[in-house]
Tab-separated table of C-alpha atoms in Angstrom:
chain	number	residue	atom	x	y	z
A	357	MET	CA	-35.540	-57.192	23.468
A	358	LYS	CA	-35.369	-60.247	21.906
A	359	ASN	CA	-36.992	-59.407	18.708
A	360	GLN	CA	-35.266	-56.246	16.780
A	361	THR	CA	-37.317	-54.397	13.837
A	362	LYS	CA	-35.193	-54.195	10.831
A	363	ILE	CA	-35.810	-51.516	7.955
A	364	THR	CA	-33.919	-52.021	5.092
A	365	ALA	CA	-34.154	-48.727	2.533
A	366	GLU	CA	-31.844	-49.211	-0.577
A	367	LYS	CA	-30.350	-46.151	-2.177
A	368	GLY	CA	-32.402	-45.183	-5.128
A	369	VAL	CA	-34.986	-47.195	-4.780
A	370	GLN	CA	-38.670	-46.733	-4.234
A	371	GLU	CA	-38.971	-49.549	-1.552
A	372	LEU	CA	-38.673	-50.374	1.732
A	373	PHE	CA	-39.149	-53.277	4.093
A	374	ILE	CA	-39.296	-53.745	7.313
A	375	HIS	CA	-38.274	-57.594	8.947
A	376	ARG	CA	-39.337	-58.571	12.484
A	377	GLU	CA	-40.217	-61.490	14.504
A	378	PHE	CA	-42.280	-61.587	16.696
A	379	GLU	CA	-43.084	-64.662	20.190
A	380	ALA	CA	-46.561	-65.436	19.479
A	381	PRO	CA	-48.193	-67.752	16.489
A	382	ARG	CA	-49.135	-65.966	13.334
A	383	GLU	CA	-53.127	-66.104	13.755
A	384	LEU	CA	-52.600	-63.794	16.121
A	385	VAL	CA	-50.730	-61.579	14.824
A	386	PHE	CA	-52.503	-61.307	12.033
A	387	LYS	CA	-55.473	-61.233	14.791
A	388	ALA	CA	-53.710	-57.666	16.066
A	389	PHE	CA	-53.299	-55.803	12.157
A	390	ASN	CA	-57.279	-56.682	11.187
A	391	ASP	CA	-59.047	-56.190	14.361
A	392	PRO	CA	-59.702	-52.623	15.005
A	393	GLU	CA	-59.858	-52.935	19.254
A	394	LEU	CA	-56.219	-54.423	18.998
A	395	ILE	CA	-54.823	-52.109	16.361
A	396	THR	CA	-55.652	-48.544	18.357
A	397	GLN	CA	-53.516	-50.467	21.058
A	398	TRP	CA	-50.506	-50.236	19.235
A	399	LEU	CA	-50.353	-48.318	16.497
A	400	GLY	CA	-48.354	-45.361	16.194
A	401	ALA	CA	-45.942	-44.035	18.596
A	402	CYS	CA	-45.839	-44.150	22.260
A	403	ASP	CA	-46.419	-40.354	22.924
A	404	MET	CA	-49.797	-40.299	20.460
A	405	THR	CA	-52.901	-42.154	21.045
A	406	MET	CA	-55.169	-43.410	18.053
A	407	ARG	CA	-59.024	-43.284	16.944
A	408	ILE	CA	-59.942	-44.946	13.958
A	409	ASP	CA	-62.063	-42.929	11.845
A	410	TYR	CA	-63.488	-46.280	9.178
A	411	PHE	CA	-61.932	-49.698	8.892
A	412	ASP	CA	-63.594	-52.411	6.843
A	413	SER	CA	-60.492	-54.928	6.675
A	414	ARG	CA	-61.756	-57.575	4.054
A	415	THR	CA	-60.830	-57.542	0.075
A	416	GLY	CA	-61.872	-53.964	-1.320
A	417	GLY	CA	-62.028	-52.293	2.118
A	418	SER	CA	-60.904	-49.112	3.623
A	419	TYR	CA	-60.085	-47.593	6.416
A	420	ARG	CA	-58.826	-43.876	7.882
A	421	PHE	CA	-56.799	-43.931	11.372
A	422	ILE	CA	-56.059	-40.345	13.033
A	423	HIS	CA	-53.439	-40.485	15.587
A	424	SER	CA	-53.170	-37.517	18.011
A	425	THR	CA	-50.654	-35.972	20.046
A	426	PRO	CA	-50.739	-35.033	24.096
A	427	GLN	CA	-50.832	-31.292	22.420
A	428	GLY	CA	-53.446	-32.186	20.583
A	429	GLN	CA	-52.399	-32.217	16.918
A	430	GLU	CA	-53.738	-34.731	14.776
A	431	TYR	CA	-52.044	-36.582	11.659
A	432	ALA	CA	-55.163	-39.077	9.838
A	433	PHE	CA	-53.680	-41.951	7.386
A	434	ASN	CA	-56.262	-43.561	4.514
A	435	GLY	CA	-56.400	-46.417	2.453
A	436	THR	CA	-57.476	-49.031	0.452
A	437	ILE	CA	-57.659	-52.982	1.285
A	438	HIS	CA	-56.806	-54.472	-1.492
A	439	GLU	CA	-56.763	-58.169	-0.372
A	440	VAL	CA	-56.694	-59.864	3.634
A	441	LEU	CA	-56.155	-63.759	3.119
A	442	GLU	CA	-56.091	-64.519	6.646
A	443	PRO	CA	-53.398	-65.463	7.940
A	444	GLU	CA	-51.171	-65.417	5.838
A	445	ARG	CA	-51.278	-61.441	4.374
A	446	LEU	CA	-52.526	-58.369	3.924
A	447	ILE	CA	-52.353	-56.152	1.040
A	448	ARG	CA	-53.718	-52.051	1.433
A	449	THR	CA	-52.759	-48.875	0.408
A	450	PHE	CA	-51.403	-46.373	2.989
A	451	GLU	CA	-51.376	-41.722	1.995
A	452	PHE	CA	-50.421	-39.457	4.404
A	453	GLU	CA	-53.256	-36.986	4.291
A	454	GLY	CA	-51.037	-33.938	5.457
A	455	LEU	CA	-49.048	-33.254	2.670
A	456	PRO	CA	-49.675	-30.363	0.614
A	457	ASP	CA	-50.427	-32.553	-2.132
A	458	ARG	CA	-52.735	-35.923	-2.590
A	459	GLY	CA	-51.666	-39.206	-3.999
A	460	HIS	CA	-48.329	-40.428	-2.445
A	461	VAL	CA	-50.039	-43.387	-1.617
A	462	VAL	CA	-47.851	-46.105	-1.082
A	463	LEU	CA	-48.287	-50.180	-2.075
A	464	GLU	CA	-47.931	-52.433	1.241
A	465	THR	CA	-48.251	-56.362	1.504
A	466	ALA	CA	-47.551	-57.810	5.089
A	467	THR	CA	-46.696	-60.901	4.834
A	468	PHE	CA	-47.495	-63.678	8.236
A	469	ASP	CA	-45.012	-66.797	8.239
A	470	ALA	CA	-45.404	-68.901	11.203
A	471	LEU	CA	-42.099	-70.166	12.654
A	472	PRO	CA	-41.104	-73.139	14.777
A	473	ASP	CA	-42.191	-72.833	18.726
A	474	ASN	CA	-45.271	-70.735	17.647
A	475	ARG	CA	-43.109	-67.627	16.339
A	476	THR	CA	-44.297	-65.441	13.409
A	477	LYS	CA	-42.162	-64.093	11.029
A	478	LEU	CA	-43.712	-60.020	9.533
A	479	THR	CA	-42.364	-58.716	6.680
A	480	ILE	CA	-43.714	-55.481	5.193
A	481	GLN	CA	-42.787	-54.647	1.886
A	482	SER	CA	-43.834	-51.106	1.007
A	483	VAL	CA	-43.980	-49.830	-2.386
A	484	PHE	CA	-43.444	-45.735	-2.604
A	485	ARG	CA	-43.973	-43.376	-5.985
A	486	SER	CA	-40.951	-42.002	-6.265
A	487	VAL	CA	-37.749	-42.500	-4.402
A	488	ALA	CA	-38.315	-39.109	-2.800
A	489	ASP	CA	-41.409	-40.132	-1.662
A	490	ARG	CA	-39.451	-43.015	0.275
A	491	ASP	CA	-36.784	-41.092	1.387
A	492	GLY	CA	-39.230	-38.582	3.105
A	493	ILE	CA	-40.867	-41.438	4.772
A	494	VAL	CA	-37.812	-42.320	5.801
A	495	ALA	CA	-36.587	-39.064	7.396
A	496	SER	CA	-39.167	-38.033	9.293
A	497	GLY	CA	-39.122	-40.401	11.762
A	498	MET	CA	-40.634	-43.343	10.176
A	499	GLU	CA	-38.338	-45.660	12.113
A	500	TYR	CA	-39.039	-44.524	15.578
A	501	GLY	CA	-42.780	-44.949	14.841
A	502	VAL	CA	-42.209	-49.107	13.570
A	503	ASN	CA	-40.600	-49.722	16.832
A	504	ASP	CA	-41.921	-48.205	19.057
A	505	SER	CA	-45.593	-49.527	17.274
A	506	HIS	CA	-43.691	-53.099	17.264
A	507	LYS	CA	-42.801	-52.756	21.213
A	508	LYS	CA	-46.713	-51.741	21.621
A	509	LEU	CA	-47.584	-55.120	20.024
A	510	ASP	CA	-45.126	-57.269	21.867
A	511	GLU	CA	-46.848	-56.598	24.543
A	512	LEU	CA	-50.646	-56.887	23.970
A	513	LEU	CA	-49.313	-59.903	22.413
A	514	GLU	CA	-47.968	-61.265	25.485
A	515	LYS	CA	-51.089	-60.157	27.241
A	516	MET	CA	-53.203	-62.176	24.544
A	517	ILE	CA	-51.694	-65.425	25.200
A	518	ASN	CA	-51.257	-64.796	29.111
A	519	GLN	CA	-55.016	-64.227	28.435
A	520	PRO	CA	-56.685	-67.276	30.808
A	521	ALA	CA	-59.379	-68.843	28.397
């Protein structure tokens, strides 16, 4: 694979970074993060399906996504959208609903930088409530899901670029 996802989680720090380049213009990558019909095609591990309960992608909006395994288990995530600055930046919260207690909210800032040759650099900074929360997400297999998602996003972007107008 040409582009690799890099996840950086410095020991003892409440944040992690996800870095990835895509072979698509940033407007297209940004759209893939904000269009509900596109999000369901790439977000989540390959063995899961995704549906959107609601998605109001605007500054002040909110969302709830539900991922399902082939065995029928469901995992829901929700958040508040703090900023949509097209095509440069998204700021939103993220909370996994499956934890025994609520309030383990993550603040995510995604920046979309234009690169030469119609390419995009994505940087996501995720700030967790505690180092333990961050370490728990990393230990949960998050890297597997992120890599699967980015592989599916690569395929979707390629299909969108090659679609006849």
